[in-house]
Coordinates of C-alpha atoms in Angstrom, one line a residue:
M84 CA -7.1 -27.8 22.1
G85 CA -5.5 -24.4 22.6
E86 CA -2.0 -23.7 21.6
K87 CA -0.1 -26.2 19.4
N88 CA 3.7 -26.4 19.6
T89 CA 6.4 -28.5 17.9
I90 CA 9.9 -29.5 19.0
I91 CA 12.1 -30.8 16.2
L92 CA 15.0 -32.9 17.4
A93 CA 18.0 -32.1 15.2
A94 CA 21.0 -32.3 17.5
G95 CA 22.5 -35.7 16.6
K96 CA 25.7 -35.8 14.6
G97 CA 24.8 -38.8 12.6
S98 CA 28.1 -40.7 12.6
R99 CA 26.6 -43.7 10.8
M100 CA 26.1 -41.5 7.7
K101 CA 30.0 -41.4 7.4
S102 CA 29.8 -37.8 6.3
K103 CA 31.1 -34.3 7.1
L104 CA 27.6 -33.0 6.4
Y105 CA 25.3 -32.7 9.4
K106 CA 22.9 -35.6 9.4
V107 CA 19.5 -33.8 9.1
L108 CA 20.9 -31.7 6.2
H109 CA 21.3 -34.7 3.9
Q110 CA 18.8 -34.4 1.1
I111 CA 15.8 -36.4 0.0
C112 CA 14.5 -35.4 -3.4
G113 CA 16.2 -32.0 -3.4
K114 CA 15.3 -30.9 0.1
S115 CA 17.1 -31.6 3.4
M116 CA 15.5 -34.0 5.8
V117 CA 14.8 -31.4 8.4
S118 CA 13.3 -29.1 5.8
H119 CA 10.8 -31.9 4.9
V120 CA 9.8 -32.2 8.5
L121 CA 9.5 -28.5 9.0
S122 CA 7.4 -28.0 5.8
Q123 CA 4.8 -30.6 7.0
V124 CA 4.7 -29.2 10.6
T125 CA 4.1 -25.7 9.4
K126 CA 0.9 -26.8 7.6
L127 CA -0.6 -27.4 11.0
N128 CA -0.5 -23.7 12.0
M129 CA 1.7 -24.1 15.0
T130 CA 1.9 -21.5 17.7
Q131 CA 5.6 -22.1 18.3
I132 CA 8.2 -24.3 16.6
V133 CA 11.5 -25.0 18.3
T134 CA 14.3 -26.8 16.7
V135 CA 16.9 -28.4 19.0
V136 CA 20.4 -28.2 17.4
G137 CA 23.8 -29.4 18.4
F138 CA 26.5 -30.4 15.9
G139 CA 26.4 -28.1 12.9
A140 CA 23.9 -25.7 14.6
A141 CA 24.9 -22.8 12.3
D142 CA 24.3 -24.9 9.2
V143 CA 20.9 -26.0 10.3
E144 CA 19.9 -22.4 11.2
A145 CA 21.1 -21.2 7.8
E146 CA 18.9 -24.0 6.2
L147 CA 15.7 -23.3 8.1
G148 CA 16.1 -19.5 8.7
N149 CA 13.4 -17.8 10.8
Q150 CA 10.7 -20.4 10.3
T151 CA 11.6 -21.8 13.7
E152 CA 13.2 -20.8 17.0
Y153 CA 16.4 -22.6 18.1
V154 CA 17.8 -24.1 21.3
V155 CA 21.2 -25.9 21.7
Q156 CA 21.9 -29.3 23.2
D157 CA 25.6 -29.0 23.9
Q158 CA 26.1 -32.6 25.0
Q159 CA 24.4 -35.6 23.4
L160 CA 22.6 -36.8 26.6
G161 CA 19.5 -38.3 24.9
T162 CA 16.1 -37.3 23.6
G163 CA 14.7 -36.4 27.0
D164 CA 17.5 -34.0 27.6
A165 CA 17.1 -32.6 24.1
V166 CA 13.4 -31.8 24.6
L167 CA 14.2 -30.2 28.0
R168 CA 16.4 -27.7 26.2
A169 CA 13.1 -26.2 24.8
E170 CA 11.6 -25.6 28.3
D171 CA 12.5 -21.9 28.5
L172 CA 10.7 -21.1 25.3
L173 CA 7.6 -23.3 25.9
K174 CA 7.1 -23.3 29.7
D175 CA 4.3 -20.8 29.6
S176 CA 2.2 -22.7 27.0
D177 CA -0.9 -24.5 28.3
G178 CA -1.5 -26.3 25.0
T179 CA -0.1 -29.5 23.4
T180 CA 3.4 -30.1 22.0
L181 CA 4.4 -32.4 19.2
V182 CA 7.9 -33.9 19.4
I183 CA 9.4 -35.2 16.1
S184 CA 12.8 -36.1 14.8
G185 CA 14.6 -34.1 12.1
D186 CA 15.7 -37.3 10.4
T187 CA 12.2 -38.6 9.6
P188 CA 11.5 -36.8 6.3
L189 CA 8.5 -38.9 5.2
F190 CA 5.9 -37.9 7.8
T191 CA 2.9 -36.0 6.3
A192 CA 0.9 -33.2 7.7
E193 CA -2.2 -35.4 7.3
T194 CA -0.8 -38.1 9.6
L195 CA 0.3 -35.5 12.2
K196 CA -3.1 -33.9 12.1
K197 CA -4.7 -37.3 12.8
L198 CA -2.3 -37.7 15.7
F199 CA -3.4 -34.4 17.3
A200 CA -7.0 -35.3 16.8
Y201 CA -6.6 -38.7 18.4
H202 CA -4.8 -37.1 21.4
E203 CA -7.6 -34.7 21.9
D204 CA -10.3 -37.3 21.5
K205 CA -8.7 -39.6 24.1
K206 CA -8.1 -36.6 26.4
A207 CA -4.6 -38.0 26.7
T208 CA -1.6 -36.7 28.7
A209 CA 0.7 -38.2 26.1
T210 CA 0.0 -39.9 22.7
I211 CA 2.6 -42.1 20.9
L212 CA 2.5 -42.4 17.2
T213 CA 3.1 -46.1 16.4
S214 CA 3.2 -48.4 13.4
Q215 CA 3.4 -52.0 12.5
A216 CA 7.0 -52.7 11.3
P217 CA 7.8 -55.7 9.0
N218 CA 11.2 -55.7 10.6
P219 CA 11.1 -54.0 14.0
T220 CA 14.9 -54.3 14.7
G221 CA 16.3 -51.0 16.0
Y222 CA 13.0 -49.5 17.0
G223 CA 11.5 -49.1 20.5
R224 CA 8.7 -51.6 21.0
I225 CA 5.2 -50.8 22.2
V226 CA 4.3 -53.1 25.1
R227 CA 0.5 -53.4 25.6
N228 CA -1.5 -55.2 28.2
D229 CA -4.3 -57.7 27.5
L230 CA -6.8 -54.8 27.1
G231 CA -4.6 -53.2 24.5
I232 CA -3.6 -50.3 26.8
V233 CA 0.0 -49.2 26.5
E234 CA 2.1 -50.4 29.4
K235 CA 5.5 -49.1 28.3
I236 CA 8.0 -48.4 25.5
V237 CA 11.1 -50.5 25.5
E238 CA 14.2 -49.4 23.6
Q239 CA 15.9 -52.1 21.4
K240 CA 19.0 -52.3 23.6
D241 CA 16.9 -52.7 26.8
A242 CA 14.4 -55.2 25.3
N243 CA 14.3 -58.8 26.3
S244 CA 13.7 -61.6 23.7
E245 CA 9.9 -61.5 24.2
E246 CA 9.8 -57.7 23.8
K247 CA 12.0 -57.9 20.7
A248 CA 9.4 -60.1 19.0
I249 CA 6.8 -57.3 19.1
H250 CA 6.2 -55.7 15.7
E251 CA 4.4 -52.5 16.9
I252 CA 7.1 -49.9 17.1
N253 CA 7.5 -46.4 18.4
T254 CA 8.0 -44.0 15.5
G255 CA 9.6 -41.5 17.8
V256 CA 6.8 -39.0 17.3
Y257 CA 4.6 -37.9 20.3
V258 CA 2.1 -35.4 21.4
F259 CA 2.2 -34.2 25.0
D260 CA 0.3 -32.0 27.3
N261 CA 2.9 -29.3 27.3
Q262 CA 3.0 -28.5 31.1
Q263 CA 3.0 -32.2 32.1
L264 CA 5.8 -33.0 29.6
F265 CA 8.3 -30.7 31.2
K266 CA 7.3 -31.7 34.8
A267 CA 8.0 -35.3 33.8
L268 CA 11.3 -34.6 32.2
H269 CA 12.6 -33.2 35.5
Q270 CA 11.9 -36.6 37.1
I271 CA 13.7 -39.1 34.7
N272 CA 17.1 -40.5 35.1
N273 CA 19.7 -42.1 32.8
Q274 CA 19.9 -45.6 34.3
N275 CA 19.8 -47.5 31.1
A276 CA 22.1 -49.3 28.6
Q277 CA 22.9 -46.0 26.8
G278 CA 23.4 -43.9 29.9
E279 CA 21.0 -41.3 28.3
Y280 CA 17.9 -39.5 29.3
Y281 CA 15.1 -41.1 27.3
L282 CA 12.0 -39.2 26.3
T283 CA 10.1 -42.5 26.6
D284 CA 10.9 -42.5 30.4
A285 CA 8.9 -39.3 30.7
I286 CA 5.9 -41.2 29.4
E287 CA 6.5 -43.9 32.1
V288 CA 6.5 -41.1 34.7
L289 CA 3.3 -39.7 33.4
K290 CA 1.7 -43.1 33.5
Q291 CA 2.7 -43.7 37.0
Q292 CA 1.2 -40.4 38.0
G293 CA -2.1 -41.4 36.6
G294 CA -1.9 -39.7 33.2
T295 CA -3.6 -41.2 30.2
I296 CA -1.2 -42.7 27.7
A297 CA -2.6 -43.2 24.2
A298 CA -1.1 -44.7 21.1
Y299 CA -2.3 -43.9 17.6
K300 CA -1.3 -46.6 15.1
M301 CA -0.7 -45.1 11.6
D302 CA -1.5 -47.0 8.5
D303 CA 1.7 -46.4 6.4
F304 CA 4.8 -47.7 8.0
D305 CA 7.0 -46.1 5.3
E306 CA 6.2 -42.7 6.7
S307 CA 7.9 -43.5 9.9
M308 CA 11.2 -44.3 8.2
G309 CA 14.1 -42.7 10.1
V310 CA 17.4 -42.1 8.2
N311 CA 20.6 -42.9 10.0
T312 CA 22.6 -44.5 7.2
R313 CA 23.1 -44.0 3.4
V314 CA 21.2 -47.2 2.8
A315 CA 18.2 -45.8 4.7
Q316 CA 18.6 -42.5 2.8
A317 CA 18.3 -44.4 -0.5
A318 CA 15.2 -46.3 0.8
A319 CA 13.5 -43.0 2.0
T320 CA 14.3 -41.4 -1.4
K321 CA 12.5 -44.2 -3.2
V322 CA 9.4 -43.7 -1.0
M323 CA 9.5 -40.0 -1.6
Q324 CA 10.0 -40.4 -5.3
R325 CA 7.0 -42.6 -5.6
R326 CA 4.9 -40.1 -3.6
I327 CA 6.0 -37.2 -5.8
N328 CA 5.5 -39.1 -9.1
E329 CA 2.1 -40.2 -8.1
Y330 CA 1.1 -36.7 -7.2
H331 CA 2.1 -35.4 -10.6
M332 CA 0.4 -38.3 -12.4
N333 CA -2.8 -37.7 -10.5
N334 CA -2.6 -34.1 -11.7
G335 CA -2.5 -34.9 -15.4
V336 CA 1.2 -35.6 -16.1
T337 CA 2.3 -38.7 -18.0
I338 CA 5.3 -40.4 -16.5
I339 CA 6.4 -43.3 -18.7
N340 CA 8.5 -45.1 -16.1
P341 CA 8.0 -43.8 -12.5
D342 CA 10.6 -46.1 -11.1
A343 CA 13.3 -44.4 -13.2
T344 CA 12.1 -40.8 -13.0
Y345 CA 13.6 -38.4 -10.4
I346 CA 11.6 -35.3 -9.6
D347 CA 12.5 -33.1 -6.6
D348 CA 10.0 -32.0 -4.1
G349 CA 8.2 -28.7 -5.0
I350 CA 8.6 -29.0 -8.8
E351 CA 5.6 -27.7 -10.8
I352 CA 4.5 -29.6 -14.0
G353 CA 1.6 -28.7 -16.2
K354 CA -1.1 -31.0 -17.6
D355 CA -0.5 -33.3 -20.6
T356 CA 3.2 -33.0 -20.2
I357 CA 5.1 -36.3 -20.9
I358 CA 8.1 -37.3 -18.8
E359 CA 10.2 -40.1 -20.3
T360 CA 12.5 -42.6 -18.6
G361 CA 15.6 -41.4 -16.7
V362 CA 14.6 -37.7 -16.5
Q363 CA 15.8 -35.6 -13.6
L364 CA 13.9 -32.5 -12.6
Q365 CA 15.7 -30.6 -9.9
N366 CA 15.1 -27.7 -7.5
G367 CA 13.6 -24.5 -8.8
T368 CA 12.2 -26.0 -12.0
K369 CA 8.8 -25.3 -13.5
I370 CA 7.4 -27.2 -16.5
G371 CA 4.4 -26.0 -18.5
N372 CA 1.6 -27.8 -20.2
D373 CA 2.0 -30.1 -23.3
C374 CA 5.8 -30.4 -22.9
V375 CA 7.8 -33.5 -23.7
I376 CA 10.9 -34.0 -21.5
G377 CA 12.8 -36.8 -23.3
A378 CA 14.7 -39.7 -21.9
N379 CA 17.7 -39.0 -19.7
S380 CA 17.2 -35.2 -19.8
K381 CA 18.2 -33.2 -16.7
V382 CA 16.5 -29.8 -15.9
S383 CA 17.6 -27.8 -12.9
G384 CA 16.5 -24.4 -11.7
S385 CA 14.8 -23.6 -15.0
I386 CA 11.5 -22.5 -16.5
I387 CA 10.1 -24.5 -19.4
H388 CA 7.0 -22.9 -20.9
D389 CA 4.1 -24.7 -22.7
G390 CA 4.7 -26.9 -25.7
V391 CA 8.5 -27.3 -25.3
T392 CA 10.3 -30.4 -26.3
V393 CA 13.6 -31.4 -24.5
T394 CA 15.4 -34.3 -26.1
S395 CA 18.1 -35.9 -24.0
S396 CA 19.6 -32.6 -23.0
N397 CA 20.8 -30.7 -19.9
I398 CA 19.3 -27.4 -18.9
E399 CA 20.6 -25.3 -16.0
N400 CA 19.1 -22.1 -14.6
S401 CA 17.7 -21.1 -18.0
E402 CA 14.3 -20.4 -19.6
M403 CA 12.7 -21.9 -22.8
M404 CA 9.7 -20.1 -24.2
E405 CA 6.7 -21.6 -25.8
N406 CA 7.1 -24.3 -28.5
S407 CA 10.9 -24.1 -28.5
N408 CA 12.9 -27.3 -28.7
I409 CA 16.3 -28.6 -27.9
G410 CA 18.4 -31.7 -28.4
P411 CA 19.4 -34.4 -28.5
N412 CA 22.6 -34.0 -26.5
S413 CA 22.6 -30.2 -26.1
H414 CA 23.3 -28.1 -23.1
L415 CA 21.8 -24.8 -21.8
R416 CA 24.2 -23.4 -19.3
P417 CA 23.1 -20.8 -16.7
G418 CA 21.6 -17.5 -18.0
S419 CA 20.2 -18.8 -21.3
K420 CA 16.9 -17.5 -22.5
I421 CA 15.4 -19.3 -25.5
G422 CA 12.6 -17.5 -27.4
K423 CA 9.4 -18.9 -28.8
N424 CA 9.7 -21.5 -31.7
V425 CA 13.5 -21.6 -31.4
H426 CA 15.1 -24.8 -32.6
I427 CA 18.4 -25.9 -31.0
G428 CA 19.5 -29.2 -32.5
N429 CA 22.1 -31.7 -31.4
F430 CA 25.5 -31.1 -29.7
C431 CA 24.9 -27.4 -29.2
E432 CA 25.8 -25.3 -26.1
V433 CA 24.3 -22.0 -25.1
K434 CA 25.5 -19.9 -22.1
Q435 CA 24.4 -16.5 -20.8
A436 CA 22.6 -15.7 -24.1
E437 CA 19.3 -14.6 -25.4
I438 CA 18.0 -16.2 -28.6
G439 CA 15.0 -14.5 -30.3
K440 CA 11.8 -16.0 -31.7
G441 CA 12.1 -18.4 -34.6
T442 CA 15.9 -18.6 -34.6
K443 CA 17.4 -22.0 -35.6
M444 CA 20.8 -23.7 -34.9
G445 CA 20.9 -27.2 -36.1
H446 CA 24.0 -28.7 -34.7
L447 CA 27.5 -28.4 -33.2
T448 CA 27.2 -24.7 -32.3
Y449 CA 28.4 -22.7 -29.3
V450 CA 26.7 -19.4 -28.3
G451 CA 28.0 -17.6 -25.3
N452 CA 27.5 -14.1 -24.0
A453 CA 25.3 -13.1 -26.9
K454 CA 22.0 -11.5 -27.9
L455 CA 20.4 -13.0 -31.0
G456 CA 17.4 -11.6 -32.7
K457 CA 14.6 -13.3 -34.5
N458 CA 14.6 -15.7 -37.4
I459 CA 18.3 -16.2 -37.6
N460 CA 19.7 -19.2 -39.3
I461 CA 22.9 -20.6 -37.7
G462 CA 24.9 -23.2 -39.7
C463 CA 26.8 -26.2 -38.4
G464 CA 29.9 -25.6 -36.3
V465 CA 29.5 -21.9 -35.6
I466 CA 31.4 -20.6 -32.6
F467 CA 30.7 -17.4 -30.7
A468 CA 34.2 -16.7 -29.4
N469 CA 33.4 -14.7 -26.2
Y470 CA 36.5 -15.1 -24.1
D471 CA 39.9 -13.5 -24.6
G472 CA 41.6 -15.3 -21.7
K473 CA 40.7 -12.7 -19.1
H474 CA 37.3 -11.1 -19.9
K475 CA 34.0 -12.2 -21.5
H476 CA 32.7 -10.1 -24.4
E477 CA 29.3 -9.8 -26.0
T478 CA 28.1 -10.6 -29.5
I479 CA 24.9 -9.0 -30.9
V480 CA 23.2 -10.5 -33.9
G481 CA 20.3 -8.8 -35.6
D482 CA 17.1 -10.3 -37.0
D483 CA 16.9 -12.4 -40.2
T484 CA 20.6 -12.9 -40.4
F485 CA 22.3 -15.9 -42.0
I486 CA 25.4 -17.3 -40.3
G487 CA 27.1 -19.8 -42.5
S488 CA 28.7 -23.1 -41.3
N489 CA 32.0 -23.0 -39.5
A490 CA 31.9 -19.3 -38.9
N491 CA 33.8 -17.8 -35.9
L492 CA 32.3 -14.6 -34.4
I493 CA 35.1 -12.9 -32.4
A494 CA 33.5 -10.8 -29.6
P495 CA 32.9 -8.0 -29.1
V496 CA 31.2 -7.7 -32.4
K497 CA 27.8 -6.6 -33.8
I498 CA 26.1 -8.2 -36.8
A499 CA 23.2 -6.1 -38.1
D500 CA 19.8 -7.2 -39.3
H501 CA 19.4 -8.8 -42.7
S502 CA 23.1 -9.5 -43.1
F503 CA 25.0 -12.6 -44.3
I504 CA 28.1 -14.3 -42.9
A505 CA 29.8 -16.6 -45.4
A506 CA 30.7 -20.1 -44.4
G507 CA 34.1 -20.5 -42.9
S508 CA 34.6 -16.8 -42.1
T509 CA 36.2 -15.5 -39.0
I510 CA 34.5 -12.2 -38.2
T511 CA 36.3 -9.6 -36.1
D512 CA 34.6 -6.4 -37.3
D513 CA 31.0 -5.2 -37.2
V514 CA 28.8 -6.1 -40.2
Q515 CA 26.3 -3.6 -41.5
Q516 CA 22.7 -4.2 -42.6
Y517 CA 22.4 -6.1 -45.9
D518 CA 26.1 -6.7 -46.0
M519 CA 27.7 -10.1 -46.7
A520 CA 30.9 -10.6 -44.7
I521 CA 33.6 -13.0 -46.1
A522 CA 36.7 -13.5 -44.1
R523 CA 38.7 -16.4 -45.4
T524 CA 41.9 -17.0 -47.3
R525 CA 41.6 -17.2 -51.1
Q526 CA 41.8 -20.8 -52.3
T527 CA 44.9 -21.9 -54.2
N528 CA 45.1 -25.1 -56.2
K529 CA 48.6 -26.7 -56.9
T530 CA 48.6 -28.4 -60.2
D531 CA 49.7 -32.1 -60.2
Y532 CA 50.8 -31.8 -56.6
Y533 CA 49.5 -35.3 -55.7
Q534 CA 51.8 -37.0 -58.2
K535 CA 54.8 -35.4 -56.6
L536 CA 54.1 -37.0 -53.2
P537 CA 56.2 -39.9 -51.9
F538 CA 53.1 -42.0 -52.4
N539 CA 50.7 -41.4 -55.2
G540 CA 48.1 -44.0 -54.7
A541 CA 50.1 -46.8 -56.4
E542 CA 50.5 -50.2 -54.7

């Protein structure tokens, strides 16, 4: 087949999205639509990939980086004009060129590979990727003759009532003989309802000149779903979610309720891990083997090692080591590293802190900007007071330390190994090894005080 090229059409503003964000940058399962397209295309070992940008060009280039070359369509003059912008970069190629839209995030590399193979097998000048649509409204229709040969593609706004009744639709994906593509594009006009240069008109030119026009009908219509509205974005997300969840289940992950589990593209999950209802696993997360991610937990940008249990908790940009557990209703904020066999109970918060192996905090504790050693027992309601109103300060706690309930550790402070903090203490000075620190006012009992009150319990 020779060289293979791709042109990604990503110049449309997407006004129907009603958004300040450039259309192709809207996300489906944690990745922009155009990134989904590019990731599938790159699996086919392309010689050149060219992305046509317009509105928001700088944002698209920032998103895709150097994975593709770029050309600009300054005015929105139609798909034919957009493809023509790539001519200077591709004019010397004697191979084939795939044209695909940046707002079609569900196409797979497998389908595109079949399209290329069909094009080659038919020795076609152009091959259209088609599908059977349950509701074809809005799509270009594939008009075939009695022998099944493609006669033309008719856009929705140019179609008559008979053509509108056709359910085989143009997915907007094509493979062309590269040289013939650009020759044809110089011969089309914009005499149509939209006043635009249609790429489909180039196919008509090629047909009239004796070229072979093929059409490969794909099996799964859902793949062809284009996203032009928020409603379509939600529908595409559902399809992608199902695809992602099925991938993980087929690789040994138990997902209790796939319809209510939200896993971003590219997440790694180990075997025999259980994902309960309402879980969100977001970009940059890696889950080990034999974990339990409990109902309504959210994990983003974090590494969860083998055997970890997360119960209805929120974990951001943090790491939990083997056999640790957290929750319910606790929060790891960015920069938290939880050691092996650590227990973090309910309503706890950890931020920018390291917690050593075997340490336990049962409930209602805040640990911020701290380094905690091994086998520490932290009572209920302990606060690591790390902020003086202007700067953050660090607390260091040694191994085998006991911190009693309702203690306040005022940073910066160091608590040595094998020391003891009495419940209710406010600690401002360092504590030495084997010391017990008590910092609370001496209790005073006022005799018969209750009886002197305006009320004394009498009716």
